[in-house]
Amino acid sequence: GLVSSPARTPFGFTVAALERSQHTLSVMVREGLVWDHVRIVTEREKGDPEVQCSLCSWKGTAGSTRLRSHFLCQTGQGVAKCMPVTADLKERHQQLQTKLQAKQAEKAVEQTTTRKRAAATSTADNTGNAFAQPTITSFFKPELQEAADMAVADFFYATGHTGPRDT
């Protein structure tokens, strides 16, 4: 008998594989100091999970930044202060926060330096626009400009055009 091949999408995936992939929930690996003292109540397909603090029983939707604010007893992040947090744990979170801020500052300096370097090496036009397109004359090497001019003149001569008024 005839054996039928599985139905395929225009991109070559089998329909069965596509249906399986739509039901797969990708779960982020959550590890590190901020995740050591919370229990994930509900993992979401998108966004931060719903968590519960193991020290004070606070419950809410939070990622690592908001959890760090919770353990550091900071306000303004939409989380309750964790009053039972120990001084040692609070100090460890503060050290982590300081390291992350230093890394972010280093990255910002690196991005600024890269942008400045790109602006300094780019072509500038008469308005000071750092990313202006090069002109046609600057595109050709000076020794090739005369040859290019002659090639254009030969084209117009060969096609019967003698100048701009020729219609």
Coordinates of N, CA and C in Angstrom, one line a residue:
G1 N 0.8 -1.2 0.0 CA 0.0 0.0 0.0 C 0.8 1.2 0.0
L2 N 0.2 2.3 -0.2 CA 0.8 3.6 -0.2 C 1.0 4.1 1.3
V3 N 2.2 4.7 1.5 CA 2.5 5.3 2.8 C 2.5 6.8 2.6
S4 N 1.7 7.5 3.4 CA 1.6 8.9 3.2 C 2.6 9.6 4.1
S5 N 3.2 10.7 3.6 CA 4.2 11.4 4.4 C 3.4 12.4 5.3
P6 N 4.0 12.7 6.5 CA 3.3 13.7 7.4 C 3.1 15.0 6.7
A7 N 2.0 15.7 7.1 CA 1.7 17.0 6.6 C 2.8 18.0 7.0
R8 N 3.2 18.9 6.1 CA 4.3 19.8 6.4 C 3.8 21.3 6.2
T9 N 4.4 22.2 7.0 CA 4.1 23.6 6.8 C 5.0 24.1 5.7
P10 N 4.7 25.3 5.2 CA 5.6 25.9 4.2 C 7.1 25.9 4.5
F11 N 7.4 26.0 5.8 CA 8.8 26.0 6.2 C 9.4 24.7 6.5
G12 N 8.7 23.6 6.2 CA 9.2 22.3 6.3 C 9.1 21.5 7.6
F13 N 8.4 22.2 8.6 CA 8.2 21.5 9.8 C 7.0 20.6 9.7
T14 N 7.0 19.5 10.4 CA 5.8 18.6 10.3 C 4.7 19.3 11.2
V15 N 3.5 19.1 10.9 CA 2.4 19.7 11.6 C 2.4 19.2 13.1
A16 N 2.7 17.9 13.2 CA 2.8 17.3 14.6 C 3.9 18.0 15.4
A17 N 5.0 18.3 14.8 CA 6.1 18.9 15.6 C 5.8 20.3 15.9
L18 N 5.1 21.0 15.0 CA 4.6 22.4 15.3 C 3.6 22.4 16.4
E19 N 2.7 21.5 16.4 CA 1.7 21.4 17.5 C 2.4 21.1 18.9
R20 N 3.4 20.2 18.9 CA 4.1 19.9 20.1 C 4.8 21.2 20.6
S21 N 5.4 21.9 19.7 CA 6.2 23.1 20.1 C 5.3 24.2 20.7
Q22 N 4.1 24.3 20.3 CA 3.2 25.3 20.8 C 2.8 25.0 22.2
H23 N 2.9 23.8 22.7 CA 2.5 23.4 24.0 C 3.7 23.3 25.0
T24 N 4.8 23.7 24.5 CA 6.0 23.6 25.4 C 6.2 24.9 26.1
L25 N 6.3 24.9 27.4 CA 6.5 26.0 28.2 C 7.9 26.2 28.6
S26 N 8.5 27.3 28.1 CA 10.0 27.4 28.4 C 10.1 28.0 29.8
V27 N 10.8 27.4 30.7 CA 11.0 27.8 32.1 C 12.4 28.3 32.2
M28 N 12.5 29.5 32.7 CA 13.8 30.1 33.0 C 14.4 29.4 34.2
V29 N 15.7 29.3 34.2 CA 16.5 28.8 35.3 C 16.6 30.0 36.3
R30 N 16.1 29.8 37.5 CA 16.2 30.9 38.5 C 17.1 30.4 39.6
E31 N 18.3 30.9 39.6 CA 19.2 30.5 40.7 C 20.0 31.8 41.1
G32 N 20.6 31.6 42.3 CA 21.4 32.7 42.8 C 20.8 33.2 44.2
L33 N 21.5 34.1 44.8 CA 21.1 34.6 46.1 C 19.7 35.0 46.3
V34 N 19.2 35.8 45.3 CA 17.8 36.3 45.5 C 16.7 35.2 45.4
W35 N 17.1 34.1 44.7 CA 16.1 33.0 44.6 C 16.2 32.0 45.7
D36 N 17.3 32.1 46.5 CA 17.5 31.1 47.6 C 16.4 31.2 48.7
H37 N 15.8 32.3 48.8 CA 14.9 32.6 49.9 C 13.4 32.8 49.5
V38 N 13.1 32.4 48.3 CA 11.7 32.5 47.8 C 11.3 31.2 47.2
R39 N 10.0 31.0 47.2 CA 9.4 29.8 46.6 C 8.6 30.3 45.4
I40 N 8.7 29.7 44.2 CA 8.0 30.1 43.1 C 6.6 29.5 43.2
V41 N 5.6 30.4 43.3 CA 4.2 29.9 43.4 C 3.6 29.6 42.1
T42 N 3.8 30.5 41.1 CA 3.3 30.3 39.7 C 4.3 30.8 38.8
E43 N 4.8 29.9 37.9 CA 5.7 30.3 36.8 C 4.8 30.7 35.6
R44 N 5.2 31.8 35.0 CA 4.4 32.4 33.9 C 5.2 32.2 32.6
E45 N 4.4 32.1 31.5 CA 5.1 31.9 30.2 C 5.9 33.1 29.8
K46 N 5.3 34.3 30.2 CA 6.0 35.6 29.9 C 6.0 36.4 31.2
G47 N 7.1 37.1 31.5 CA 7.1 37.9 32.6 C 7.6 37.2 33.9
D48 N 7.6 38.0 34.9 CA 8.2 37.4 36.2 C 7.2 36.5 36.9
P49 N 7.7 35.6 37.7 CA 6.8 34.6 38.3 C 6.2 35.2 39.6
E50 N 5.1 34.5 40.0 CA 4.6 34.9 41.3 C 5.4 34.1 42.4
V51 N 5.9 34.8 43.4 CA 6.8 34.2 44.4 C 6.3 34.5 45.8
Q52 N 6.8 33.7 46.7 CA 6.5 33.9 48.1 C 7.8 33.8 48.9
C53 N 8.1 34.9 49.7 CA 9.3 35.0 50.5 C 9.2 33.9 51.6
S54 N 10.3 33.2 51.8 CA 10.4 32.2 52.9 C 10.7 32.8 54.2
L55 N 11.1 34.0 54.3 CA 11.4 34.7 55.5 C 10.2 35.4 56.1
C56 N 9.4 36.1 55.3 CA 8.3 36.9 55.8 C 6.9 36.5 55.3
S57 N 6.9 35.6 54.3 CA 5.6 35.1 53.7 C 5.0 36.2 52.7
W58 N 5.8 37.2 52.4 CA 5.3 38.2 51.4 C 5.1 37.5 50.1
K59 N 4.0 37.8 49.4 CA 3.7 37.1 48.1 C 3.5 38.2 47.1
G60 N 4.1 38.0 45.9 CA 3.9 39.0 44.8 C 4.6 38.5 43.5
T61 N 4.4 39.3 42.5 CA 5.1 39.0 41.2 C 6.4 39.8 41.2
A62 N 7.5 39.1 41.0 CA 8.8 39.7 41.1 C 9.9 39.0 40.4
G63 N 10.8 39.7 39.8 CA 12.0 39.2 39.2 C 13.1 39.5 40.2
S64 N 14.3 39.3 39.8 CA 15.5 39.4 40.7 C 15.7 40.8 41.2
T65 N 15.4 41.8 40.4 CA 15.6 43.2 40.9 C 14.6 43.6 42.0
R66 N 13.3 43.2 41.8 CA 12.3 43.5 42.9 C 12.6 42.7 44.1
L67 N 13.0 41.4 43.9 CA 13.3 40.6 45.1 C 14.5 41.1 45.9
R68 N 15.5 41.6 45.2 CA 16.7 42.2 45.8 C 16.2 43.4 46.7
S69 N 15.3 44.2 46.1 CA 14.8 45.4 46.8 C 14.0 44.9 48.0
H70 N 13.3 43.8 47.9 CA 12.5 43.3 49.1 C 13.5 42.9 50.2
F71 N 14.6 42.2 49.9 CA 15.5 41.8 50.9 C 16.3 42.9 51.5
L72 N 16.5 44.0 50.7 CA 17.3 45.1 51.1 C 16.4 46.1 51.8
C73 N 15.1 45.8 51.9 CA 14.1 46.7 52.6 C 14.0 48.0 51.9
Q74 N 14.1 48.1 50.6 CA 14.0 49.3 49.9 C 12.6 49.6 49.4
T75 N 12.2 50.8 49.4 CA 10.9 51.2 48.9 C 10.9 51.7 47.5
G76 N 9.8 51.8 46.8 CA 9.7 52.3 45.5 C 9.8 51.3 44.4
Q77 N 9.9 50.0 44.7 CA 9.9 48.9 43.7 C 8.6 48.1 43.7
G78 N 7.6 48.6 44.6 CA 6.3 47.9 44.6 C 6.4 46.6 45.4
V79 N 7.3 46.4 46.3 CA 7.4 45.2 47.1 C 7.4 45.6 48.6
A80 N 7.0 44.7 49.4 CA 7.0 45.0 50.9 C 8.4 44.8 51.4
K81 N 8.8 45.5 52.5 CA 10.1 45.3 53.1 C 10.1 43.9 53.8
C82 N 11.2 43.2 53.7 CA 11.3 42.0 54.4 C 11.9 42.2 55.8
M83 N 11.1 42.4 56.8 CA 11.5 42.8 58.1 C 12.4 41.7 58.8
P84 N 12.1 40.4 58.6 CA 12.9 39.4 59.3 C 14.3 39.1 58.7
V85 N 14.6 39.7 57.6 CA 15.9 39.5 57.0 C 17.1 39.7 58.0
T86 N 18.0 38.9 58.0 CA 19.2 39.0 58.9 C 20.1 40.0 58.3
A87 N 20.9 40.6 59.2 CA 21.9 41.6 58.8 C 22.9 41.0 57.8
D88 N 23.3 39.7 58.1 CA 24.3 39.0 57.2 C 23.7 38.9 55.8
L89 N 22.4 38.4 55.7 CA 21.8 38.2 54.4 C 21.6 39.6 53.7
K90 N 21.3 40.6 54.4 CA 21.1 41.9 53.9 C 22.4 42.4 53.3
E91 N 23.5 42.2 54.0 CA 24.9 42.6 53.6 C 25.3 41.9 52.3
R92 N 25.0 40.6 52.2 CA 25.3 39.8 51.0 C 24.5 40.4 49.8
H93 N 23.2 40.7 50.0 CA 22.4 41.3 48.9 C 23.0 42.7 48.5
Q94 N 23.4 43.4 49.5 CA 24.0 44.8 49.2 C 25.3 44.6 48.4
Q95 N 26.1 43.6 48.7 CA 27.4 43.4 47.9 C 27.0 43.0 46.5
L96 N 26.0 42.1 46.4 CA 25.6 41.7 45.0 C 25.1 43.0 44.2
Q97 N 24.3 43.8 44.9 CA 23.7 45.0 44.3 C 24.9 45.9 43.8
T98 N 25.9 46.1 44.6 CA 27.0 46.9 44.3 C 27.8 46.4 43.1
K99 N 28.0 45.1 43.1 CA 28.7 44.4 41.9 C 27.9 44.6 40.6
L100 N 26.6 44.5 40.7 CA 25.7 44.6 39.5 C 25.7 46.1 39.0
Q101 N 25.7 47.0 39.9 CA 25.7 48.4 39.5 C 27.0 48.8 38.9
A102 N 28.1 48.2 39.4 CA 29.5 48.5 38.8 C 29.5 47.9 37.4
K103 N 29.0 46.7 37.3 CA 29.0 46.1 35.9 C 28.1 46.9 34.9
Q104 N 27.0 47.4 35.4 CA 26.1 48.2 34.5 C 26.8 49.5 34.1
A105 N 27.5 50.1 35.1 CA 28.3 51.4 34.8 C 29.4 51.1 33.8
E106 N 30.1 50.0 34.0 CA 31.2 49.6 33.1 C 30.6 49.4 31.7
K107 N 29.5 48.8 31.6 CA 28.9 48.5 30.3 C 28.4 49.9 29.6
A108 N 27.9 50.8 30.4 CA 27.5 52.1 29.9 C 28.7 52.9 29.4
V109 N 29.8 52.8 30.1 CA 31.0 53.5 29.6 C 31.5 52.9 28.3
E110 N 31.5 51.6 28.3 CA 31.9 50.9 27.1 C 31.1 51.3 25.8
Q111 N 29.7 51.3 26.0 CA 28.8 51.7 24.9 C 29.1 53.1 24.5
T112 N 29.3 54.0 25.4 CA 29.5 55.4 25.1 C 30.9 55.6 24.4
T113 N 31.9 54.8 24.8 CA 33.2 54.9 24.1 C 33.1 54.4 22.7
T114 N 32.3 53.3 22.5 CA 32.1 52.7 21.2 C 31.4 53.7 20.3
R115 N 30.3 54.4 20.8 CA 29.6 55.4 20.0 C 30.5 56.6 19.6
K116 N 31.3 57.0 20.6 CA 32.2 58.1 20.3 C 33.3 57.8 19.3
R117 N 33.8 56.5 19.4 CA 34.8 56.1 18.4 C 34.2 56.0 17.0
A118 N 32.9 55.5 16.9 CA 32.3 55.4 15.6 C 32.0 56.8 15.0
A119 N 31.7 57.7 15.9 CA 31.4 59.1 15.4 C 32.7 59.7 14.9
A120 N 33.8 59.5 15.6 CA 35.1 60.1 15.2 C 35.6 59.5 13.9
T121 N 35.4 58.2 13.6 CA 35.9 57.6 12.4 C 35.0 57.7 11.2
S122 N 33.8 58.2 11.4 CA 32.9 58.3 10.3 C 33.1 59.6 9.5
T123 N 32.5 59.6 8.3 CA 32.6 60.7 7.4 C 31.7 61.8 7.9
A124 N 32.1 63.1 7.9 CA 31.3 64.2 8.3 C 31.0 65.1 7.1
D125 N 29.7 65.6 7.1 CA 29.4 66.5 6.0 C 29.6 67.9 6.5
N126 N 29.2 68.9 5.7 CA 29.4 70.3 6.1 C 28.5 70.8 7.2
T127 N 27.5 70.0 7.5 CA 26.6 70.3 8.7 C 27.0 69.7 10.0
G128 N 28.1 68.9 9.9 CA 28.6 68.3 11.1 C 27.9 66.9 11.4
N129 N 27.1 66.5 10.5 CA 26.4 65.2 10.6 C 27.5 64.1 10.6
A130 N 27.6 63.4 11.7 CA 28.7 62.4 11.9 C 28.5 61.1 11.0
F131 N 27.3 60.9 10.5 CA 27.0 59.7 9.7 C 26.6 60.1 8.3
A132 N 27.2 61.1 7.6 CA 26.8 61.5 6.3 C 27.3 60.5 5.3
Q133 N 26.6 60.4 4.2 CA 27.1 59.5 3.1 C 28.2 60.1 2.4
P134 N 29.2 59.3 1.9 CA 30.3 59.9 1.2 C 29.8 60.4 -0.2
T135 N 30.5 61.4 -0.7 CA 30.1 61.9 -2.1 C 30.7 61.0 -3.1
I136 N 30.2 61.1 -4.3 CA 30.7 60.3 -5.4 C 32.1 60.5 -5.7
T137 N 32.6 61.8 -5.6 CA 34.0 62.1 -5.8 C 34.9 61.5 -4.8
S138 N 34.4 61.5 -3.5 CA 35.3 60.9 -2.5 C 35.3 59.4 -2.5
F139 N 34.3 58.8 -3.2 CA 34.2 57.4 -3.3 C 35.3 56.8 -4.2
F140 N 35.7 57.5 -5.3 CA 36.7 56.9 -6.2 C 38.1 57.4 -5.8
K141 N 39.1 56.6 -6.1 CA 40.4 57.0 -5.8 C 40.8 58.1 -6.8
P142 N 41.6 59.1 -6.4 CA 41.9 60.2 -7.3 C 42.4 59.8 -8.7
E143 N 43.2 58.7 -8.7 CA 43.8 58.3 -10.0 C 42.8 57.6 -10.9
L144 N 41.6 57.2 -10.3 CA 40.6 56.6 -11.2 C 39.5 57.6 -11.6
Q145 N 39.5 58.8 -11.0 CA 38.4 59.8 -11.3 C 38.5 60.2 -12.8
E146 N 39.6 60.4 -13.3 CA 39.7 60.8 -14.7 C 39.2 59.7 -15.6
A147 N 39.6 58.5 -15.3 CA 39.2 57.3 -16.1 C 37.6 57.2 -16.0
A148 N 37.1 57.4 -14.9 CA 35.6 57.4 -14.7 C 34.9 58.5 -15.5
D149 N 35.5 59.7 -15.5 CA 35.0 60.8 -16.3 C 35.0 60.5 -17.8
M150 N 36.1 59.9 -18.2 CA 36.2 59.5 -19.7 C 35.2 58.4 -20.0
A151 N 35.0 57.5 -19.1 CA 34.0 56.4 -19.4 C 32.6 57.0 -19.5
V152 N 32.2 57.9 -18.7 CA 30.9 58.6 -18.8 C 30.8 59.4 -20.1
A153 N 31.8 60.1 -20.4 CA 31.8 60.9 -21.6 C 31.7 60.0 -22.9
D154 N 32.4 58.9 -22.9 CA 32.4 57.9 -24.0 C 31.0 57.3 -24.1
F155 N 30.3 57.1 -23.0 CA 28.9 56.5 -23.0 C 28.0 57.5 -23.7
F156 N 28.0 58.8 -23.3 CA 27.2 59.8 -23.9 C 27.5 60.0 -25.4
Y157 N 28.7 60.0 -25.7 CA 29.1 60.2 -27.1 C 28.6 59.0 -28.0
A158 N 28.8 57.8 -27.4 CA 28.4 56.6 -28.2 C 26.9 56.5 -28.3
T159 N 26.1 57.0 -27.4 CA 24.7 57.0 -27.5 C 24.1 58.2 -28.2
G160 N 24.9 59.1 -28.7 CA 24.5 60.2 -29.5 C 24.1 61.4 -28.7
H161 N 24.4 61.5 -27.4 CA 24.0 62.6 -26.6 C 25.3 63.5 -26.5
T162 N 25.0 64.8 -26.8 CA 26.2 65.7 -26.8 C 26.2 66.6 -25.6
G163 N 25.1 66.7 -24.9 CA 25.1 67.6 -23.7 C 23.8 67.6 -23.0
P164 N 23.6 68.5 -22.0 CA 22.4 68.5 -21.2 C 21.2 69.0 -22.0
R165 N 21.4 69.8 -23.1 CA 20.2 70.3 -23.9 C 19.8 69.3 -24.9
D166 N 20.5 68.3 -25.1 CA 20.1 67.3 -26.1 C 19.0 66.4 -25.6
T167 N 17.8 66.5 -26.3 CA 16.6 65.8 -25.8 C 16.1 64.8 -26.8

